[in-house]
């Protein structure tokens, strides 16, 4: 048995034991202590169980105590039922807590603007709910991806120092949301708070205290690039918090909606063909701005059918059965991360494959946090029942792929009578209810070489999810196959 298989087997045993013992020792005759939805989720969500186990170093006894404390808190604060209406409007408007931007490792930034917090026992309960609301909202979307807490202490006075509130935030990451803390970046801490943060270090414990990063304007850029820092931190981010609506993930329309400008695309296609014969994706006619749906119209001429057949075979050569996210409307491949090669490797493009698993037409849109970096073809279209669509994603203008970059797939079912032209799709997205829209997020990853070092992959196998490991291996296999299958 390989080390990876042995690791997976041990993990499965620990998850099973944790579930069995929690049910037997904590839930029996005490079911009113917990929200039934949390108990049910514990039995179904392996990642959730693993997050508690790993935080307690796979010691089941300690994990069970942590689950007990966490689940009681989740019921007490009604975490599963928190929504915008649970939070006083003034608290959402003030902008003391929100999610926005990414650090240099690609972790979401969880901002706490301490100057807007005034110590007040009457409002502390609502502020704790606000913290839980944002963390739960994020956890449901990213499922295990850590956040970096930005404790912005600039312009902070004595009235803002609230150790009970700080302790609650620490507990959120120590007990309630294990594995979600990447680091805590403390910016511009006043000297009068030195003693207070010595206490905070004891709350964190010796293992987590290294996650505290004390910074000024000079050091904060070691962790967050200027594009995601506000001007008072030496950054260039023009973002200004406002509500409503809720601050979301900053996804925007990428370049080349439904295909790039023809003249620009023709130029880049010629350059691609001349510089790298391996790239086969641009062989589709540049005049066509429709998705690459793998169906051939029987009324087409023989020559056109043959041409499509050749293109289809090349696409199949590029595309491998990567891990799949199985959503209610679309199956999306890859499931978690898009893998791009670097400039030296020549593998610049990647595919997102959407498969419609409904009986109706599904409209979809692709958004990204870095719209200036990427071309996406198509980024706004539809997919017939049972059909698949290949979305080509390529970096634009020599810009570098970053782990901070994200893609968002949005999808919604259309009525049978609805048209699927640009005007109809625009109107559809204006009218479709938010609760009818499926969303799925993808992270970006750069593969350094198309010829991986086996030892490196083996050494890092335990630091990545099974899906991530599978996607990396298949990406390398894809690169090799594409090189072999390309025309001379």
Tab-separated table of C-alpha atoms in Angstrom:
chain	number	residue	atom	x	y	z
A	1	UNK	CA	0.000	0.000	0.000
A	2	UNK	CA	1.365	3.427	-0.956
A	3	UNK	CA	1.865	6.171	1.680
A	4	UNK	CA	-1.035	8.154	0.164
A	5	UNK	CA	-3.391	5.163	0.363
A	6	UNK	CA	-2.265	4.418	3.923
A	7	UNK	CA	-2.823	8.048	4.924
A	8	UNK	CA	-6.320	8.055	3.370
A	9	UNK	CA	-7.217	4.795	5.122
A	10	UNK	CA	-6.073	6.086	8.509
A	11	UNK	CA	-7.983	9.307	7.967
A	12	UNK	CA	-11.158	7.373	7.122
A	13	UNK	CA	-10.802	5.285	10.313
A	14	UNK	CA	-10.405	8.391	12.481
A	15	UNK	CA	-13.419	10.065	10.867
A	16	UNK	CA	-15.514	6.938	11.400
A	17	UNK	CA	-14.436	6.595	15.044
A	18	UNK	CA	-15.153	10.272	15.723
A	19	UNK	CA	-18.654	9.985	14.287
A	20	UNK	CA	-19.436	6.761	16.142
A	21	UNK	CA	-18.210	8.002	19.509
A	22	UNK	CA	-19.808	11.438	19.227
A	23	UNK	CA	-23.148	9.809	18.475
A	24	UNK	CA	-22.784	7.298	21.330
A	25	UNK	CA	-21.180	9.480	24.010
A	26	UNK	CA	-22.569	12.956	23.342
A	27	UNK	CA	-25.747	12.839	21.253
A	28	UNK	CA	-27.651	9.966	22.870
A	29	UNK	CA	-30.259	11.309	25.333
A	30	UNK	CA	-28.828	14.826	24.885
A	31	UNK	CA	-29.908	15.627	21.372
A	32	UNK	CA	-31.486	18.938	22.498
A	33	UNK	CA	-27.975	20.271	23.200
A	34	UNK	CA	-27.240	20.573	19.476
A	35	UNK	CA	-28.857	21.702	16.250
A	36	UNK	CA	-29.979	18.525	14.447
A	37	UNK	CA	-28.613	19.963	11.187
A	38	UNK	CA	-25.098	20.047	12.640
A	39	UNK	CA	-25.382	16.469	13.895
A	40	UNK	CA	-26.568	15.333	10.470
A	41	UNK	CA	-23.799	17.248	8.706
A	42	UNK	CA	-21.191	15.637	10.947
A	43	UNK	CA	-22.307	12.239	9.653
A	44	UNK	CA	-22.125	13.307	6.023
A	45	UNK	CA	-19.327	15.858	5.602
A	46	UNK	CA	-15.880	14.223	5.834
A	47	UNK	CA	-14.063	17.557	5.424
A	48	UNK	CA	-15.878	19.025	8.410
A	49	UNK	CA	-14.927	16.125	10.678
A	50	UNK	CA	-11.359	16.232	9.413
A	51	UNK	CA	-11.040	19.953	10.178
A	52	UNK	CA	-11.745	19.281	13.861
A	53	UNK	CA	-9.495	16.209	13.934
A	54	UNK	CA	-6.515	17.943	12.360
A	55	UNK	CA	-6.806	20.922	14.719
A	56	UNK	CA	-6.640	18.469	17.653
A	57	UNK	CA	-3.740	16.517	16.088
A	58	UNK	CA	-5.975	13.514	15.295
A	59	UNK	CA	-6.589	12.833	18.995
A	60	UNK	CA	-10.200	11.654	19.040
A	61	UNK	CA	-10.871	12.394	22.737
A	62	UNK	CA	-9.813	16.022	22.299
A	63	UNK	CA	-11.741	16.281	19.044
A	64	UNK	CA	-14.957	15.127	20.725
A	65	UNK	CA	-14.630	17.804	23.439
A	66	UNK	CA	-14.067	20.413	20.754
A	67	UNK	CA	-17.103	19.248	18.782
A	68	UNK	CA	-19.254	19.378	21.915
A	69	UNK	CA	-18.240	22.966	22.696
A	70	UNK	CA	-18.531	24.073	19.077
A	71	UNK	CA	-21.940	22.495	18.497
A	72	UNK	CA	-23.385	23.946	21.705
A	73	UNK	CA	-22.229	27.402	20.633
A	74	UNK	CA	-23.641	26.945	17.136
A	75	UNK	CA	-27.067	26.156	18.600
A	76	UNK	CA	-26.888	28.949	21.185
A	77	UNK	CA	-26.174	31.585	18.533
A	78	UNK	CA	-28.400	29.900	15.877
A	79	UNK	CA	-25.576	29.848	13.357
A	80	UNK	CA	-27.494	27.823	10.770
A	81	UNK	CA	-30.264	30.418	10.692
A	82	UNK	CA	-28.140	33.574	10.607
A	83	UNK	CA	-28.856	35.899	7.688
A	84	UNK	CA	-28.814	39.614	6.956
A	85	UNK	CA	-32.056	40.184	8.852
A	86	UNK	CA	-30.436	38.651	11.977
A	87	UNK	CA	-27.988	41.568	12.131
A	88	UNK	CA	-29.036	45.152	12.968
A	89	UNK	CA	-28.809	47.246	9.808
A	90	UNK	CA	-26.635	49.924	11.434
A	91	UNK	CA	-24.017	47.276	12.249
A	92	UNK	CA	-23.868	46.148	8.609
A	93	UNK	CA	-23.670	49.770	7.433
A	94	UNK	CA	-20.783	50.813	9.662
A	95	UNK	CA	-18.285	48.375	8.102
A	96	UNK	CA	-16.520	47.140	11.231
A	97	UNK	CA	-16.310	43.549	9.886
A	98	UNK	CA	-16.323	42.280	6.291
A	99	UNK	CA	-14.576	40.048	3.729
A	100	UNK	CA	-12.634	41.640	0.892
A	101	UNK	CA	-9.489	40.852	-1.126
A	102	UNK	CA	-6.733	38.246	-0.755
A	103	UNK	CA	-3.291	37.950	0.817
A	104	UNK	CA	-0.205	36.897	-1.142
A	105	UNK	CA	-0.935	33.217	-0.488
A	106	UNK	CA	-4.427	33.509	-1.943
A	107	UNK	CA	-6.280	33.496	1.400
A	108	UNK	CA	-9.384	35.657	1.751
A	109	UNK	CA	-8.942	38.761	3.930
A	110	UNK	CA	-11.274	39.032	6.933
A	111	UNK	CA	-11.214	42.696	7.915
A	112	UNK	CA	-11.830	43.949	11.447
A	113	UNK	CA	-11.722	47.761	11.483
A	114	UNK	CA	-11.292	48.236	15.230
A	115	UNK	CA	-11.767	52.032	15.172
A	116	UNK	CA	-15.450	51.479	14.344
A	117	UNK	CA	-15.925	49.198	17.365
A	118	UNK	CA	-16.989	50.814	20.621
A	119	UNK	CA	-17.043	48.658	23.740
A	120	UNK	CA	-20.698	48.313	24.665
A	121	UNK	CA	-22.322	45.406	26.494
A	122	UNK	CA	-25.668	46.195	24.854
A	123	UNK	CA	-24.350	45.510	21.342
A	124	UNK	CA	-21.674	42.857	21.959
A	125	UNK	CA	-24.102	39.998	21.261
A	126	UNK	CA	-25.016	41.431	17.847
A	127	UNK	CA	-21.344	41.985	16.998
A	128	UNK	CA	-20.564	38.361	17.818
A	129	UNK	CA	-23.418	37.316	15.560
A	130	UNK	CA	-21.921	39.483	12.806
A	131	UNK	CA	-18.580	37.661	13.134
A	132	UNK	CA	-20.368	34.296	13.018
A	133	UNK	CA	-22.497	35.413	10.065
A	134	UNK	CA	-19.477	36.298	7.922
A	135	UNK	CA	-17.470	33.204	8.893
A	136	UNK	CA	-20.386	30.845	8.281
A	137	UNK	CA	-21.143	32.548	4.961
A	138	UNK	CA	-17.510	32.113	3.936
A	139	UNK	CA	-17.230	28.529	5.249
A	140	UNK	CA	-20.226	27.403	3.194
A	141	UNK	CA	-18.614	28.773	0.036
A	142	UNK	CA	-14.969	27.851	0.468
A	143	UNK	CA	-15.184	24.768	2.727
A	144	UNK	CA	-11.781	24.687	4.369
A	145	UNK	CA	-9.851	27.446	2.611
A	146	UNK	CA	-8.228	29.581	5.360
A	147	UNK	CA	-8.733	33.297	5.903
A	148	UNK	CA	-6.236	35.917	6.981
A	149	UNK	CA	-7.599	38.177	9.722
A	150	UNK	CA	-6.664	41.837	9.183
A	151	UNK	CA	-6.833	43.498	12.602
A	152	UNK	CA	-6.671	47.148	11.564
A	153	UNK	CA	-5.883	49.145	14.712
A	154	UNK	CA	-5.146	52.458	12.985
A	155	UNK	CA	-6.812	55.491	14.601
A	156	UNK	CA	-7.873	53.299	17.518
A	157	UNK	CA	-8.662	54.882	20.885
A	158	UNK	CA	-9.032	53.518	24.388
A	159	UNK	CA	-12.804	53.109	23.920
A	160	UNK	CA	-12.219	50.533	21.165
A	161	UNK	CA	-10.214	48.151	23.330
A	162	UNK	CA	-12.548	45.244	24.093
A	163	UNK	CA	-10.770	42.115	25.261
A	164	UNK	CA	-14.020	40.110	25.478
A	165	UNK	CA	-14.603	40.753	21.770
A	166	UNK	CA	-11.010	39.855	20.899
A	167	UNK	CA	-11.259	36.636	22.908
A	168	UNK	CA	-14.450	35.697	21.053
A	169	UNK	CA	-12.672	36.160	17.704
A	170	UNK	CA	-9.788	33.960	18.893
A	171	UNK	CA	-12.270	31.288	20.023
A	172	UNK	CA	-13.983	31.358	16.645
A	173	UNK	CA	-10.803	30.055	15.053
A	174	UNK	CA	-9.638	27.858	17.944
A	175	UNK	CA	-12.945	26.056	18.495
A	176	UNK	CA	-15.773	27.046	16.179
A	177	UNK	CA	-14.032	27.255	12.790
A	178	UNK	CA	-10.905	25.075	13.080
A	179	UNK	CA	-8.388	25.137	10.225
A	180	UNK	CA	-9.787	28.413	8.895
A	181	UNK	CA	-7.067	30.656	10.309
A	182	UNK	CA	-4.046	31.343	8.126
A	183	UNK	CA	-2.667	34.215	10.220
A	184	UNK	CA	-3.682	37.361	12.096
A	185	UNK	CA	-2.075	40.497	10.682
A	186	UNK	CA	-2.162	43.234	13.323
A	187	UNK	CA	-1.683	46.653	11.758
A	188	UNK	CA	-0.510	49.811	13.524
A	189	UNK	CA	-1.016	48.644	17.099
A	190	UNK	CA	-0.913	51.538	19.622
A	191	UNK	CA	1.691	51.178	22.379
A	192	UNK	CA	-1.046	51.202	25.020
A	193	UNK	CA	-2.268	47.837	23.684
A	194	UNK	CA	1.053	46.007	24.158
A	195	UNK	CA	-0.019	44.560	27.499
A	196	UNK	CA	-3.406	43.518	26.086
A	197	UNK	CA	-1.852	41.526	23.257
A	198	UNK	CA	0.432	39.684	25.670
A	199	UNK	CA	-2.807	38.268	27.068
A	200	UNK	CA	-4.025	37.465	23.554
A	201	UNK	CA	-0.902	35.365	22.979
A	202	UNK	CA	-1.783	33.188	25.975
A	203	UNK	CA	-5.286	32.663	24.551
A	204	UNK	CA	-3.881	31.552	21.219
A	205	UNK	CA	-1.519	29.042	22.800
A	206	UNK	CA	2.106	28.298	21.852
A	207	UNK	CA	1.232	26.591	18.548
A	208	UNK	CA	-0.889	29.403	17.179
A	209	UNK	CA	1.034	32.382	18.554
A	210	UNK	CA	3.325	32.245	15.512
A	211	UNK	CA	0.289	33.175	13.428
A	212	UNK	CA	0.318	36.699	14.925
A	213	UNK	CA	2.032	39.164	12.582
A	214	UNK	CA	2.604	42.656	14.004
A	215	UNK	CA	3.023	45.143	11.174
A	216	UNK	CA	3.301	48.784	10.264
A	217	UNK	CA	2.953	50.297	6.795
A	218	UNK	CA	6.389	48.921	5.864
A	219	UNK	CA	5.811	45.292	6.929
A	220	UNK	CA	2.163	44.745	5.990
A	221	UNK	CA	3.103	44.429	2.308
A	222	UNK	CA	5.065	41.289	3.187
A	223	UNK	CA	1.698	39.579	3.570
A	224	UNK	CA	-0.724	41.499	1.332
A	225	UNK	CA	0.075	43.099	-2.019
A	226	UNK	CA	-0.713	46.789	-2.534
A	227	UNK	CA	-3.680	46.019	-4.823
A	228	UNK	CA	-5.626	44.686	-1.817
A	229	UNK	CA	-4.431	47.238	0.769
A	230	UNK	CA	-6.234	50.536	1.398
A	231	UNK	CA	-4.278	53.818	1.002
A	232	UNK	CA	-3.771	54.281	4.765
A	233	UNK	CA	-1.785	51.008	4.699
A	234	UNK	CA	0.296	52.147	1.742
A	235	UNK	CA	-1.878	50.323	-0.790
A	236	UNK	CA	-3.736	51.230	-3.967
A	237	UNK	CA	-7.080	49.447	-3.421
A	238	UNK	CA	-9.873	51.956	-4.210
A	239	UNK	CA	-12.462	49.796	-2.417
A	240	UNK	CA	-14.742	51.628	-0.016
A	241	UNK	CA	-17.096	49.602	2.154
A	242	UNK	CA	-20.790	50.298	1.738
A	243	UNK	CA	-24.056	48.532	2.516
A	244	UNK	CA	-26.387	47.449	0.969
A	245	UNK	CA	-25.666	45.106	-0.734
A	246	UNK	CA	-23.388	42.782	1.202
A	247	UNK	CA	-19.750	42.966	0.213
A	248	UNK	CA	-19.239	39.844	-1.882
A	249	UNK	CA	-16.217	38.214	-3.482
A	250	UNK	CA	-15.470	41.047	-5.931
A	251	UNK	CA	-16.077	38.877	-8.994
A	252	UNK	CA	-16.276	40.840	-12.242
A	253	UNK	CA	-16.798	40.160	-15.919
A	254	UNK	CA	-13.534	38.904	-17.487
A	255	UNK	CA	-12.075	40.113	-20.775
A	256	UNK	CA	-13.704	39.017	-24.012
A	257	UNK	CA	-17.282	38.355	-22.994
A	258	UNK	CA	-18.543	35.602	-25.333
A	259	UNK	CA	-15.262	35.601	-27.216
A	260	UNK	CA	-12.568	38.217	-27.738
A	261	UNK	CA	-12.604	41.038	-30.273
A	262	UNK	CA	-12.033	39.319	-33.598
A	263	UNK	CA	-9.008	41.330	-34.727
A	264	UNK	CA	-7.267	40.934	-31.384
A	265	UNK	CA	-8.077	37.229	-31.276
A	266	UNK	CA	-6.777	36.660	-34.807
A	267	UNK	CA	-3.482	38.305	-33.915
A	268	UNK	CA	-3.065	36.279	-30.738
A	269	UNK	CA	-4.027	33.083	-32.532
A	270	UNK	CA	-1.339	33.597	-35.164
A	271	UNK	CA	1.221	34.330	-32.465
A	272	UNK	CA	0.147	31.233	-30.544
A	273	UNK	CA	0.450	28.992	-33.615
A	274	UNK	CA	3.843	30.409	-34.564
A	275	UNK	CA	5.276	30.325	-31.054
A	276	UNK	CA	3.822	27.090	-29.750
A	277	UNK	CA	2.494	24.289	-31.918
A	278	UNK	CA	1.204	22.523	-28.843
A	279	UNK	CA	-1.702	24.916	-28.343
A	280	UNK	CA	-4.659	23.436	-30.171
A	281	UNK	CA	-7.533	25.241	-28.521
A	282	UNK	CA	-7.612	28.225	-30.892
A	283	UNK	CA	-8.268	26.049	-33.934
A	284	UNK	CA	-11.966	26.789	-33.586
A	285	UNK	CA	-13.087	29.392	-36.149
A	286	UNK	CA	-12.479	32.855	-34.699
A	287	UNK	CA	-15.719	34.117	-36.173
A	288	UNK	CA	-17.715	31.719	-34.009
A	289	UNK	CA	-18.596	33.086	-30.596
A	290	UNK	CA	-20.713	30.149	-29.469
A	291	UNK	CA	-19.649	27.626	-26.825
A	292	UNK	CA	-17.744	24.506	-27.813
A	293	UNK	CA	-20.689	22.175	-27.315
A	294	UNK	CA	-19.781	18.632	-28.216
A	295	UNK	CA	-22.635	18.057	-30.683
A	296	UNK	CA	-22.533	18.010	-34.480
A	297	UNK	CA	-25.494	19.284	-36.482
A	298	UNK	CA	-26.415	16.550	-39.016
A	299	UNK	CA	-27.395	19.211	-41.577
A	300	UNK	CA	-23.840	20.572	-41.748
A	301	UNK	CA	-21.742	19.841	-44.821
A	302	UNK	CA	-19.375	16.871	-44.788
A	303	UNK	CA	-16.300	19.108	-44.765
A	304	UNK	CA	-17.626	21.080	-41.803
A	305	UNK	CA	-18.430	17.873	-39.917
A	306	UNK	CA	-14.930	16.541	-40.608
A	307	UNK	CA	-13.413	19.799	-39.405
A	308	UNK	CA	-15.458	19.663	-36.204
A	309	UNK	CA	-14.443	16.037	-35.733
A	310	UNK	CA	-10.765	17.010	-35.905
A	311	UNK	CA	-11.285	19.859	-33.464
A	312	UNK	CA	-13.270	17.602	-31.156
A	313	UNK	CA	-10.523	14.998	-31.124
A	314	UNK	CA	-7.967	17.659	-30.267
A	315	UNK	CA	-10.156	18.949	-27.467
A	316	UNK	CA	-10.511	15.415	-26.132
A	317	UNK	CA	-6.760	14.999	-26.264
A	318	UNK	CA	-6.389	18.147	-24.176
A	319	UNK	CA	-9.215	17.341	-21.821
A	320	UNK	CA	-8.926	14.536	-19.275
A	321	UNK	CA	-11.516	13.335	-16.759
A	322	UNK	CA	-10.408	15.641	-13.937
A	323	UNK	CA	-12.171	15.741	-10.579
A	324	UNK	CA	-15.769	16.866	-10.856
A	325	UNK	CA	-17.923	19.086	-8.672
A	326	UNK	CA	-21.459	17.672	-8.920
A	327	UNK	CA	-23.864	20.573	-8.584
A	328	UNK	CA	-27.662	20.433	-8.915
A	329	UNK	CA	-27.605	22.100	-12.360
A	330	UNK	CA	-24.081	21.619	-13.677
A	331	UNK	CA	-21.219	19.228	-13.163
A	332	UNK	CA	-18.046	21.332	-13.200
A	333	UNK	CA	-14.565	20.043	-13.967
A	334	UNK	CA	-12.089	20.585	-12.390
A	335	UNK	CA	-13.738	20.588	-8.982
A	336	UNK	CA	-11.527	22.999	-7.044
A	337	UNK	CA	-8.530	24.482	-8.859
A	338	UNK	CA	-7.579	25.625	-12.356
A	339	UNK	CA	-4.027	24.672	-13.281
A	340	UNK	CA	-2.024	26.970	-15.546
A	341	UNK	CA	1.507	26.351	-16.773
A	342	UNK	CA	4.116	29.061	-16.469
A	343	UNK	CA	5.543	30.970	-19.443
A	344	UNK	CA	8.562	28.662	-19.715
A	345	UNK	CA	6.455	25.506	-19.883
A	346	UNK	CA	4.324	26.941	-22.689
A	347	UNK	CA	1.081	25.480	-21.264
A	348	UNK	CA	-0.744	28.772	-20.864
A	349	UNK	CA	-4.385	27.796	-21.193
A	350	UNK	CA	-6.767	25.694	-19.203
A	351	UNK	CA	-10.315	24.389	-19.542
A	352	UNK	CA	-13.432	24.538	-17.426
A	353	UNK	CA	-15.897	21.861	-18.548
A	354	UNK	CA	-19.582	22.352	-17.731
A	355	UNK	CA	-22.116	19.532	-18.145
A	356	UNK	CA	-25.845	20.246	-17.907
A	357	UNK	CA	-27.483	17.550	-15.750
A	358	UNK	CA	-31.006	18.990	-15.916
A	359	UNK	CA	-33.830	18.631	-18.431
A	360	UNK	CA	-33.843	22.349	-19.213
A	361	UNK	CA	-31.439	24.814	-20.806
A	362	UNK	CA	-29.036	26.213	-18.195
A	363	UNK	CA	-27.679	29.740	-18.544
A	364	UNK	CA	-24.213	30.328	-17.115
A	365	UNK	CA	-21.826	33.200	-16.472
A	366	UNK	CA	-18.143	33.175	-15.570
A	367	UNK	CA	-16.729	35.899	-13.326
A	368	UNK	CA	-13.230	36.460	-11.956
A	369	UNK	CA	-11.547	38.560	-9.273
A	370	UNK	CA	-8.896	39.584	-11.837
A	371	UNK	CA	-10.862	40.596	-14.970
A	372	UNK	CA	-7.903	42.379	-16.535
A	373	UNK	CA	-5.791	39.191	-16.501
A	374	UNK	CA	-7.896	36.604	-18.281
A	375	UNK	CA	-9.644	35.872	-21.531
A	376	UNK	CA	-12.645	33.587	-21.075
A	377	UNK	CA	-14.479	31.974	-24.034
A	378	UNK	CA	-17.437	31.878	-23.572
A	379	UNK	CA	-18.075	33.817	-20.368
A	380	UNK	CA	-21.839	34.281	-20.758
A	381	UNK	CA	-23.856	31.667	-22.617
A	382	UNK	CA	-26.129	28.652	-22.178
A	383	UNK	CA	-25.893	24.872	-22.223
A	384	UNK	CA	-28.514	22.485	-23.626
A	385	UNK	CA	-29.867	19.564	-21.559
A	386	UNK	CA	-27.313	16.745	-21.387
A	387	UNK	CA	-24.702	18.743	-23.319
A	388	UNK	CA	-21.229	19.863	-22.257
A	389	UNK	CA	-19.526	23.195	-22.827
A	390	UNK	CA	-15.771	23.783	-22.892
A	391	UNK	CA	-14.752	27.157	-21.499
A	392	UNK	CA	-11.243	28.217	-22.511
A	393	UNK	CA	-9.425	30.349	-19.926
A	394	UNK	CA	-6.113	31.967	-20.874
A	395	UNK	CA	-3.931	34.633	-19.244
A	396	UNK	CA	-3.930	37.906	-21.183
A	397	UNK	CA	-1.045	40.100	-22.266
A	398	UNK	CA	1.692	38.210	-20.433
A	399	UNK	CA	0.111	38.829	-17.010
A	400	UNK	CA	0.994	36.290	-14.326
A	401	UNK	CA	-1.488	33.835	-12.855
A	402	UNK	CA	-1.748	34.289	-9.088
A	403	UNK	CA	-2.995	32.088	-6.259
A	404	UNK	CA	-5.048	35.128	-5.236
A	405	UNK	CA	-7.166	34.880	-8.397
A	406	UNK	CA	-10.596	33.257	-8.257
A	407	UNK	CA	-13.262	32.265	-10.773
A	408	UNK	CA	-16.983	32.102	-10.092
A	409	UNK	CA	-19.383	29.960	-12.141
A	410	UNK	CA	-23.003	31.117	-11.900
A	411	UNK	CA	-25.807	28.991	-13.380
A	412	UNK	CA	-29.606	29.023	-13.483
A	413	UNK	CA	-32.282	27.022	-15.295
A	414	UNK	CA	-34.176	28.761	-18.110
A	415	UNK	CA	-37.765	28.282	-19.191
A	416	UNK	CA	-38.192	26.093	-22.265
A	417	UNK	CA	-39.639	29.025	-24.208
A	418	UNK	CA	-36.763	31.385	-23.381
A	419	UNK	CA	-34.392	32.495	-26.100
A	420	UNK	CA	-30.642	32.184	-25.579
A	421	UNK	CA	-29.352	35.150	-27.570
A	422	UNK	CA	-27.295	37.929	-25.912
A	423	UNK	CA	-30.346	40.145	-25.302
A	424	UNK	CA	-32.403	37.303	-23.836
A	425	UNK	CA	-29.555	36.212	-21.550
A	426	UNK	CA	-29.034	39.776	-20.317
A	427	UNK	CA	-32.715	40.087	-19.457
A	428	UNK	CA	-32.739	36.616	-17.877
A	429	UNK	CA	-29.938	37.476	-15.452
A	430	UNK	CA	-31.692	40.710	-14.475
A	431	UNK	CA	-34.857	38.839	-13.524
A	432	UNK	CA	-33.735	35.460	-12.133
A	433	UNK	CA	-34.181	35.229	-8.315
A	434	UNK	CA	-30.943	34.973	-6.348
A	435	UNK	CA	-32.067	31.763	-4.646
A	436	UNK	CA	-32.386	30.076	-8.052
A	437	UNK	CA	-28.738	30.688	-8.957
A	438	UNK	CA	-26.141	27.947	-8.412
A	439	UNK	CA	-22.639	29.247	-7.648
A	440	UNK	CA	-19.298	27.455	-7.589
A	441	UNK	CA	-15.835	28.925	-7.032
A	442	UNK	CA	-12.493	27.831	-8.454
A	443	UNK	CA	-9.014	28.790	-7.299
A	444	UNK	CA	-5.988	29.257	-9.551
A	445	UNK	CA	-2.708	27.365	-9.397
A	446	UNK	CA	0.448	27.571	-11.501
A	447	UNK	CA	2.146	24.309	-12.481
A	448	UNK	CA	5.863	25.014	-12.619
A	449	UNK	CA	6.835	22.305	-15.089
A	450	UNK	CA	5.166	19.944	-17.531
A	451	UNK	CA	7.659	17.270	-16.417
A	452	UNK	CA	7.107	16.958	-12.675
A	453	UNK	CA	9.655	15.681	-10.244
A	454	UNK	CA	8.136	12.505	-8.799
A	455	UNK	CA	9.885	12.983	-5.479
A	456	UNK	CA	8.511	16.526	-5.111
A	457	UNK	CA	4.948	15.361	-5.729
A	458	UNK	CA	5.368	12.514	-3.248
A	459	UNK	CA	6.834	14.793	-0.582
A	460	UNK	CA	3.954	17.233	-0.886
A	461	UNK	CA	1.176	14.669	-1.172
A	462	UNK	CA	0.030	15.098	2.421
A	463	UNK	CA	-0.265	18.871	2.113
A	464	UNK	CA	-3.007	18.829	-0.506
A	465	UNK	CA	-6.501	17.460	-0.820
A	466	UNK	CA	-7.134	14.248	-2.735
A	467	UNK	CA	-8.913	16.216	-5.489
A	468	UNK	CA	-6.054	18.712	-5.746
A	469	UNK	CA	-3.478	15.922	-5.986
A	470	UNK	CA	-5.543	14.196	-8.668
A	471	UNK	CA	-5.926	17.393	-10.694
A	472	UNK	CA	-2.188	18.134	-10.602
A	473	UNK	CA	-1.293	14.642	-11.791
A	474	UNK	CA	-3.881	14.761	-14.551
A	475	UNK	CA	-2.764	18.247	-15.589
A	476	UNK	CA	0.758	16.901	-16.133
A	477	UNK	CA	-0.631	13.927	-18.028
A	478	UNK	CA	-2.701	16.321	-20.126
A	479	UNK	CA	0.344	18.439	-20.967
A	480	UNK	CA	2.267	15.362	-22.067
A	481	UNK	CA	-0.628	14.034	-24.154
A	482	UNK	CA	-1.201	17.399	-25.811
A	483	UNK	CA	2.443	17.597	-26.828
A	484	UNK	CA	2.269	14.124	-28.362
A	485	UNK	CA	-1.032	14.734	-30.139
A	486	UNK	CA	-0.287	18.153	-31.610
A	487	UNK	CA	0.460	18.633	-35.295
A	488	UNK	CA	4.121	19.112	-36.204
